[in-house]
Tab-separated table of C-alpha atoms in Angstrom:
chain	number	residue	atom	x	y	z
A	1	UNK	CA	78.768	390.297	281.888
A	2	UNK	CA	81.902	391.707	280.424
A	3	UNK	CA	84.131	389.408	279.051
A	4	UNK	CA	87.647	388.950	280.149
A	5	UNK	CA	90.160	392.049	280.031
A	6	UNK	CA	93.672	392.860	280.203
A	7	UNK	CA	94.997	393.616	283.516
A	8	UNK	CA	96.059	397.131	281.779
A	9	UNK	CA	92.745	398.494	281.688
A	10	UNK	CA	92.214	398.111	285.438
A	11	UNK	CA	92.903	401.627	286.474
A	12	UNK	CA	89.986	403.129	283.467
A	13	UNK	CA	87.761	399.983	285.161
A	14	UNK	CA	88.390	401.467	288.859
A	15	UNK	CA	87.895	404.970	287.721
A	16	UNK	CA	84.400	403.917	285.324
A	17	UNK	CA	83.879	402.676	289.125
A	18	UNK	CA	84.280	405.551	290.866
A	19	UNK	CA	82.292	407.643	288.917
A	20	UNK	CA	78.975	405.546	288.963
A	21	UNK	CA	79.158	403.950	292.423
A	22	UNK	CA	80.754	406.026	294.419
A	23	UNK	CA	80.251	410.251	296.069
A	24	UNK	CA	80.584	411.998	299.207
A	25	UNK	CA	77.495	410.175	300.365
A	26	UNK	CA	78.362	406.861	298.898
A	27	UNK	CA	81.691	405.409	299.860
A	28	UNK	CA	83.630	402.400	298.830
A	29	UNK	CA	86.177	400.262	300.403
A	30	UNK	CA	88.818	398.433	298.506
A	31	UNK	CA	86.327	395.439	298.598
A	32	UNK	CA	83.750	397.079	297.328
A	33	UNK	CA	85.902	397.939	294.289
A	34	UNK	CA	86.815	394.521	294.381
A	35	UNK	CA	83.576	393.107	294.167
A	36	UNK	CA	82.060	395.784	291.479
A	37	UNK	CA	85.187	394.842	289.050
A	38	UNK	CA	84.452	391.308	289.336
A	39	UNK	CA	80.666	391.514	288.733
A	40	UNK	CA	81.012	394.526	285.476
A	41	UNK	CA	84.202	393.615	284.047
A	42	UNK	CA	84.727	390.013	284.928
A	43	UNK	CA	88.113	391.009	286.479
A	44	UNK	CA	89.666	389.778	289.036
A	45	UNK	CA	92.343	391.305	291.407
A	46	UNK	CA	94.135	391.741	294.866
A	47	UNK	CA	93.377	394.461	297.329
A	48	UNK	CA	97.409	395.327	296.933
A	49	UNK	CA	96.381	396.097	292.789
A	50	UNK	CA	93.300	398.281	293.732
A	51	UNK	CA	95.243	400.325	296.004
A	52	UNK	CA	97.944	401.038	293.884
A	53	UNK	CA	95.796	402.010	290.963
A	54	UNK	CA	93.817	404.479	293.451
A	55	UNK	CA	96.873	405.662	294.127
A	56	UNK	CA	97.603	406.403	290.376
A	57	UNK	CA	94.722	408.082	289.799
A	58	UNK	CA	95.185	410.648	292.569
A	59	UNK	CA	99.059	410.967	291.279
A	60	UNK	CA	96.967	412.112	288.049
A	61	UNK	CA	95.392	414.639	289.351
A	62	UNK	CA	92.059	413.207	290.051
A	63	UNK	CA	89.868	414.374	292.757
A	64	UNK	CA	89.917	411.227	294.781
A	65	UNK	CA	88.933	411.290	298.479
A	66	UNK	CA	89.616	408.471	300.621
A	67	UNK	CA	89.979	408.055	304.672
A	68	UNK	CA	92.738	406.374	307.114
A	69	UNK	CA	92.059	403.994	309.944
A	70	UNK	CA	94.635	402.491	312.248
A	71	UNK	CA	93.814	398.845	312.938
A	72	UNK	CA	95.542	396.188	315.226
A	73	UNK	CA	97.088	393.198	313.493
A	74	UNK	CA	97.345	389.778	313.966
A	75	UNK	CA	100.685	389.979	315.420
A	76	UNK	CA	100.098	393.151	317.480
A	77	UNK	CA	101.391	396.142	315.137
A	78	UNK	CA	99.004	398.458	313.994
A	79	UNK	CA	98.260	399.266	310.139
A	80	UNK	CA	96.921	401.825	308.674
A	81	UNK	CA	94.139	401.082	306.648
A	82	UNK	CA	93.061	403.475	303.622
A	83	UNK	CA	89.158	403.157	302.827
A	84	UNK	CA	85.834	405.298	302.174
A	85	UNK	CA	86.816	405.884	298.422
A	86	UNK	CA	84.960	408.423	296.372
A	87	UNK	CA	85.216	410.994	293.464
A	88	UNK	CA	84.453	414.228	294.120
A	89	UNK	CA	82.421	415.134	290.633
A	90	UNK	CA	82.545	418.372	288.844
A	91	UNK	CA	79.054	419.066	289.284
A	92	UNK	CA	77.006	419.022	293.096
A	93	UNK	CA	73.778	417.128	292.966
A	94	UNK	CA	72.476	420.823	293.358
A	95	UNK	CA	74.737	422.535	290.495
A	96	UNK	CA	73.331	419.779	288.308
A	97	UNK	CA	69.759	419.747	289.623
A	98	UNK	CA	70.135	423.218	288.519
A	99	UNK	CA	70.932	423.138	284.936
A	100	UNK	CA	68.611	419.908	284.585
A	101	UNK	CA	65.856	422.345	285.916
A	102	UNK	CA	67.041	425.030	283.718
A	103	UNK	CA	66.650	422.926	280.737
A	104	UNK	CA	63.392	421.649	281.873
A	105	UNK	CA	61.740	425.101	281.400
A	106	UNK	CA	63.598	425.835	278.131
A	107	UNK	CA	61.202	425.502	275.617
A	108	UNK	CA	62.860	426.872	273.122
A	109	UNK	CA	64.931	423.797	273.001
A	110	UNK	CA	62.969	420.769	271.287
A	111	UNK	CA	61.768	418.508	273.931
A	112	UNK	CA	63.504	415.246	272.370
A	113	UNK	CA	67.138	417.706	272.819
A	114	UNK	CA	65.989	418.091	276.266
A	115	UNK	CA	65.988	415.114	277.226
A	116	UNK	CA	69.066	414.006	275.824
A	117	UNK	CA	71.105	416.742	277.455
A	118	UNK	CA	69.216	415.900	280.504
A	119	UNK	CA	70.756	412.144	280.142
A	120	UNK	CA	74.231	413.697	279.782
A	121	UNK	CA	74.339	415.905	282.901
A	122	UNK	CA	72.878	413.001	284.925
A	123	UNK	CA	76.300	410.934	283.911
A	124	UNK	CA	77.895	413.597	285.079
A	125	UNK	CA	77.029	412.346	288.820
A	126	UNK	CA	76.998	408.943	290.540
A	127	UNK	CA	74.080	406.411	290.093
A	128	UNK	CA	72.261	407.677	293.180
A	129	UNK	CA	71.851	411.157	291.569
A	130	UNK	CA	70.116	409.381	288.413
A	131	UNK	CA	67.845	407.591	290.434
A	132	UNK	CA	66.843	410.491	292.333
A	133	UNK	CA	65.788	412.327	289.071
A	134	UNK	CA	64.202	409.770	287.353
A	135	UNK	CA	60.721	411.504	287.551
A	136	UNK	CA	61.646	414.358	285.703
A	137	UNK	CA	60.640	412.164	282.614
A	138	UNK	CA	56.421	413.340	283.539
A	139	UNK	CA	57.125	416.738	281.916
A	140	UNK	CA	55.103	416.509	279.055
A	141	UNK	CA	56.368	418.338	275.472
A	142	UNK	CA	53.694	421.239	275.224
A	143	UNK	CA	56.236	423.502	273.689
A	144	UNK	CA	56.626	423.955	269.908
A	145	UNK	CA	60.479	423.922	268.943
A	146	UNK	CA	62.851	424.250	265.741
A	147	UNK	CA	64.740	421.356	265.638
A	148	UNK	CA	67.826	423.125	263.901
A	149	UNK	CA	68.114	425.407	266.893
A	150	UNK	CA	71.228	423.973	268.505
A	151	UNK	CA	72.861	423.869	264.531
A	152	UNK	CA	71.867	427.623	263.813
A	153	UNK	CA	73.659	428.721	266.869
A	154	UNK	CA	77.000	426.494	265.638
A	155	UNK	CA	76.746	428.132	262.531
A	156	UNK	CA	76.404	431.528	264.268
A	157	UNK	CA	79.182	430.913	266.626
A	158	UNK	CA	81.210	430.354	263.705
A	159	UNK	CA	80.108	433.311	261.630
A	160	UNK	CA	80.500	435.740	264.542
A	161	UNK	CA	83.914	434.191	264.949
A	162	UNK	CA	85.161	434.822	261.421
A	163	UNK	CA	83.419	437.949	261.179
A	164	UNK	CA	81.310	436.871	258.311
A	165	UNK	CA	77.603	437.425	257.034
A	166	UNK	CA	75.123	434.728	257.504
A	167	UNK	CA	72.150	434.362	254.813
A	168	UNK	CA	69.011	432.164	256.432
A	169	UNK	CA	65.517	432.332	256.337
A	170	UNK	CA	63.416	433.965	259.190
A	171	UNK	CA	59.847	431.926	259.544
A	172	UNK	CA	56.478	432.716	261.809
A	173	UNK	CA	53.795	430.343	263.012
A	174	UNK	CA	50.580	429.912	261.085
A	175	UNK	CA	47.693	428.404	262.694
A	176	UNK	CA	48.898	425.074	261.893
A	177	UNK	CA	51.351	425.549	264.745
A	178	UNK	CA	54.450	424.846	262.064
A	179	UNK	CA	56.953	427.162	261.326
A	180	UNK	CA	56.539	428.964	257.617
A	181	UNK	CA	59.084	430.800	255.771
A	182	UNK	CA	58.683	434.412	255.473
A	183	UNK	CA	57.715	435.416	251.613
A	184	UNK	CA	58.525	438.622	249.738
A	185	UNK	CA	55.873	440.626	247.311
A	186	UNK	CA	56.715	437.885	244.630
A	187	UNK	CA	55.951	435.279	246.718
A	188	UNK	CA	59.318	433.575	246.714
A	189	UNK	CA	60.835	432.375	249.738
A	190	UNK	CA	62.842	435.054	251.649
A	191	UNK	CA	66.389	435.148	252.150
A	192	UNK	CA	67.705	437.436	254.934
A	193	UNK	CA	71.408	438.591	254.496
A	194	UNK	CA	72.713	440.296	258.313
A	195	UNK	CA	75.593	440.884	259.785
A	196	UNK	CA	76.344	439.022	263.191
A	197	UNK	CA	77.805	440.566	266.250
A	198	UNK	CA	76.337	438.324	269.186
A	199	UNK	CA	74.121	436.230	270.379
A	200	UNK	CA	71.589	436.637	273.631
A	201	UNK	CA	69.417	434.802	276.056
A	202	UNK	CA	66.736	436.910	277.454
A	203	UNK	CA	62.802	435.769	279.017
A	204	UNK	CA	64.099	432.379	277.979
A	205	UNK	CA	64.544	432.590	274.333
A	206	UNK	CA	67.739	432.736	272.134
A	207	UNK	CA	68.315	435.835	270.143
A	208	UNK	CA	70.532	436.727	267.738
A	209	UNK	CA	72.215	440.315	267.677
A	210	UNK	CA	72.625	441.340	263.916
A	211	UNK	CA	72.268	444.387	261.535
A	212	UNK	CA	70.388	443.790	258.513
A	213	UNK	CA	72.792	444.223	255.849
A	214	UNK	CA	70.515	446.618	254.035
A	215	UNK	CA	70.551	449.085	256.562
A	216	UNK	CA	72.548	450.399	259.320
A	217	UNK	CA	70.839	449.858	262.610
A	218	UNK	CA	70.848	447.011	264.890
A	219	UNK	CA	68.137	444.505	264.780
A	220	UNK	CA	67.204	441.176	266.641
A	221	UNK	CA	65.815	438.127	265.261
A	222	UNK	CA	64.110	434.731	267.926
A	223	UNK	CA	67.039	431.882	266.675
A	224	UNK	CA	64.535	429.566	267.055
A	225	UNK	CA	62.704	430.645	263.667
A	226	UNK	CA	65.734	430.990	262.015
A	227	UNK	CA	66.070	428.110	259.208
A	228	UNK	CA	68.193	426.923	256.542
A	229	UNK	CA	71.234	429.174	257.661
A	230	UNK	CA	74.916	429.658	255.739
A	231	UNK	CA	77.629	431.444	256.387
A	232	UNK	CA	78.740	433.393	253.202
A	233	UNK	CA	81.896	434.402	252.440
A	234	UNK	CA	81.773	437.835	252.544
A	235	UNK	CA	82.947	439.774	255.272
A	236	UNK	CA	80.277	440.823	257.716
A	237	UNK	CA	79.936	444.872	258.312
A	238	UNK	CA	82.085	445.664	261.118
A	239	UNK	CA	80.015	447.261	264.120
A	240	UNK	CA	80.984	450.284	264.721
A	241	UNK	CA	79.758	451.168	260.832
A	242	UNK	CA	76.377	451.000	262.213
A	243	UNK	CA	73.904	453.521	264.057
A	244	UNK	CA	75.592	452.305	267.484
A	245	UNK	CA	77.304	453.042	270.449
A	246	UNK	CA	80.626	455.001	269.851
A	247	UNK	CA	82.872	452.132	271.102
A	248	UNK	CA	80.907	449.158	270.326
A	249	UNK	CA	77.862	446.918	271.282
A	250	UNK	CA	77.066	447.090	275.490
A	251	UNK	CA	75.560	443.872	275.279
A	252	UNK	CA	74.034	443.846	279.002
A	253	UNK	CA	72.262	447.380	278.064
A	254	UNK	CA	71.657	446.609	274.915
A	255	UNK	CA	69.319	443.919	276.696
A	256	UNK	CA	68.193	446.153	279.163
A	257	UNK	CA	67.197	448.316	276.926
A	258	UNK	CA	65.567	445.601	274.990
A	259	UNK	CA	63.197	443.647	277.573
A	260	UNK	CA	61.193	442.073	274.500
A	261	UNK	CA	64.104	442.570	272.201
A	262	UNK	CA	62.245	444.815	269.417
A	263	UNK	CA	64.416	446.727	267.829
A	264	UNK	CA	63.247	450.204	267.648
A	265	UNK	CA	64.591	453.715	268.946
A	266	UNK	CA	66.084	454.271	272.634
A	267	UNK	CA	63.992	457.025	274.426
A	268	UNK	CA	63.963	458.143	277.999
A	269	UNK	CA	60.406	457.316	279.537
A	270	UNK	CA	58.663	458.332	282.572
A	271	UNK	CA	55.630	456.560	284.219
A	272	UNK	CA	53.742	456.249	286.870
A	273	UNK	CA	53.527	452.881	288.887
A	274	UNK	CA	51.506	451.497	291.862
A	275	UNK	CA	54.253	450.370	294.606
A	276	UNK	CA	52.576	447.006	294.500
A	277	UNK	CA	54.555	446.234	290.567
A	278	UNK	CA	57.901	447.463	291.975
A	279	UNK	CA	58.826	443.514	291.615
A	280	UNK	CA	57.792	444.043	288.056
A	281	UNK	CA	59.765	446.901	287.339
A	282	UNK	CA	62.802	445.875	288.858
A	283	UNK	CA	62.492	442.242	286.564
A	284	UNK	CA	62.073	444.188	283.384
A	285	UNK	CA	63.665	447.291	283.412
A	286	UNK	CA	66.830	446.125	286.158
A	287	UNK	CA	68.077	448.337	289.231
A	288	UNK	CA	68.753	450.830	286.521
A	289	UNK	CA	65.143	451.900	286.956
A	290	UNK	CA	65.392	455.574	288.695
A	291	UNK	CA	62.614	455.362	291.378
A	292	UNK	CA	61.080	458.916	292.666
A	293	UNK	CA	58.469	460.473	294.301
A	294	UNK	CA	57.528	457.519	296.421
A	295	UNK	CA	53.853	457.660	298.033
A	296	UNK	CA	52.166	454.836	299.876
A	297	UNK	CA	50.473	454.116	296.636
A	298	UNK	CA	52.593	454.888	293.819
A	299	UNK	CA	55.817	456.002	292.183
A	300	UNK	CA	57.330	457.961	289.762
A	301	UNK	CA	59.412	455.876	287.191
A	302	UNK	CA	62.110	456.283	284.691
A	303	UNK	CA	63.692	454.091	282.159
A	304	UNK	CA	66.013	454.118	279.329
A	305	UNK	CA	64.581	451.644	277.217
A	306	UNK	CA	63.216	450.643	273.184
A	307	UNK	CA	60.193	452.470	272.293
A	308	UNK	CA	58.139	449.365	270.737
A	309	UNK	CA	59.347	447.458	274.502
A	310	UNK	CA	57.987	450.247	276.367
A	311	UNK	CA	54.699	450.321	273.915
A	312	UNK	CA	53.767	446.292	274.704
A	313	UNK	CA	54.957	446.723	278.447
A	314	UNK	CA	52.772	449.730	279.056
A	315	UNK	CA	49.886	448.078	277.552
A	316	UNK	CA	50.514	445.250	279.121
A	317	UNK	CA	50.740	446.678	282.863
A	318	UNK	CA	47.883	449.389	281.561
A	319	UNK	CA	46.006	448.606	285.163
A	320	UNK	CA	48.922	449.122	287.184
A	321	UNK	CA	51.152	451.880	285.385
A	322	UNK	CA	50.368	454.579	283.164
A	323	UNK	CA	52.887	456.792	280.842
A	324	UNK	CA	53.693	460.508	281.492
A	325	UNK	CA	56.263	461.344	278.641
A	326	UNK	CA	56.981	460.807	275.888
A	327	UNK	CA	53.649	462.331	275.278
A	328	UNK	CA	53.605	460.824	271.852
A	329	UNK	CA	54.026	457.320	273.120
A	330	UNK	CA	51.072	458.106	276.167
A	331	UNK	CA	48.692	458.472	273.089
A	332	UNK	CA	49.653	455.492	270.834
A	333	UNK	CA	49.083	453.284	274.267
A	334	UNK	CA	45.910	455.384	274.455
A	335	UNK	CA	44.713	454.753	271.296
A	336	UNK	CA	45.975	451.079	271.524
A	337	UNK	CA	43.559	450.562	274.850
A	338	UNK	CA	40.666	452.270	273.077
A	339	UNK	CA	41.100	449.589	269.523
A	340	UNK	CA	41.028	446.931	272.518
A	341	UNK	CA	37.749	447.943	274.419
A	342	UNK	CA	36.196	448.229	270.980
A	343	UNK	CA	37.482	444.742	269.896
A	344	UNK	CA	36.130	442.935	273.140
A	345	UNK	CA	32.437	445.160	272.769
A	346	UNK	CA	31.851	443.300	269.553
């Protein structure tokens, strides 16, 4: 029980109200208000208060729905009666079951995060929508996350911002499922030094758009095994004095072009496909994808795309799809299927 407050804090009590008791499906009359004030903030007022704080609120700009009924009074006259308060919220229950999904399935954020954010977006609606969701708290953490993720990406933000290099370390997972820091020759820690231009979310994994200030093509790095990041003072490389596009990074075909986000050499590539992948080919390679010489079988396909994103595609699909040209890259996938048969007749 709250203690005592000032009158003056009614209208923050009624709108506190409003936004845990009360939606489109859950209604309150100036009794109910009445009542809930009493019970969580040991206050105690007049219908006549309630409605002119309401009142306020809307005059404030908040969404505040209410409905008017005509009723017959004691004396004969008939009043208008205003009832059926709620707040409309900024979020549906389906906009937020949404994101709360969306973060369910992100396991590139640590599971602990997850959770948290979850808690936030469920304040976001009335009680009834927290209740509803409350089972969401099964989902086991199988996942294996950097818990600096949501930090590096600050930092990023920052350093894209200001136009400034970033120096981190870039780790990979040993078979104790931790995260190690890369080493050079000397066997010193590494320090990457890149230039940032953006950031990207593709196949549900943060990247980070960059050129490696050594050389002058564009590179990607998973944020998630970035570590120990600073921004540095010097200026980052401006984009356009890289290997790029003539007026700047295309972001969307940049990631298009990118399905695993390797960073390797564009090339034009043509393959064959059975019809029954077409849902494949459209989720990697986008409507983009020109689609010819269409049989009841198969297809004819061809794609702009990275040459080491075609390579693990191709190998990957190997049953379904096979590479015409570049005739170069139709052998490496060759010769990549032939080191596999040989691994698995050991």
């Amino acid at each position: 029980m709250y203690e005592i407050q000032p009158k003056k804090l009614m209208i923050i009590n009624i709108l506190d109200i409003l936004k845990k008791y009360s939606d489109e499906d859950h209604r309150l009359a100036q009794k109910d208000i009445i009542e809930l004030l009493k019970r969580d903030y040991n206050m105690t007022v007049d219908r006549k208060s309630v409605k002119s704080n309401l009142m306020n609120l809307i005059e404030a700009g908040y969404h505040i729905n209410y409905s008017e009924i005509t009723r017959s009074g004691k004396d004969g006259e008939e009043n208008t009666v205003l009832t059926d308060w709620y707040l409309t919220h900024d979020f549906t229950v389906s906009e937020l079951r949404l994101l709360i999904d969306g973060l369910l399935f992100s396991e590139h954020i640590p599971y602990r995060q997850r959770m948290q954010l979850i808690k936030k977006l469920e304040g976001l609606s009335s009680v009834y929508f927290r209740s509803k969701v409350k089972h969401i708290y099964s989902v086991s953490d199988s996942s294996i996350s950097n818990a600096q993720l949501f930090y590096t990406v600050d930092i990023l933000d920052e350093a894209i911002e200001k136009k400034k290099q970033v120096e981190f370390e870039y780790c990979s997972y040993d078979v104790d499922k931790k995260l190690h820091p890369r080493k050079g020759s000397d066997g010193k820690i590494r320090k990457y030094v890149v230039n940032p231009y953006q950031m990207a979310v593709t196949s549900g994994r943060y990247y980070l758009i960059c050129n490696y200030d050594k050389y002058d093509n564009i590179a990607n790095y998973r944020i998630d095994r970035i570590k120990n990041i600073r921004i540095l003072d010097t200026a980052a490389k401006p984009f356009e004095n890289t290997q790029s596009k003539k007026y700047g990074l295309d972001l969307s075909e940049h990631i298009t072009e990118h399905i695993y986000m390797f960073s390797s050499d564009i090339i034009q590539v043509k393959f064959r496909a059975n019809r029954y992948i077409i849902n494949d080919v459209i989720d990697y390679f986008g409507k983009a994808a020109e689609i010819t010489d269409i049989t009841d079988n198969d297809c004819i396909v061809r794609v702009r795309i990275s040459e080491e994103d075609m390579f693990k595609w191709a190998v990957q699909y190997s049953d379904h799809a096979a590479i015409i040209s570049p005739v170069s890259l139709r052998e490496r996938v060759i010769e990549a299927l032939k080191s596999a048969l040989n691994n698995y007749s050991k």
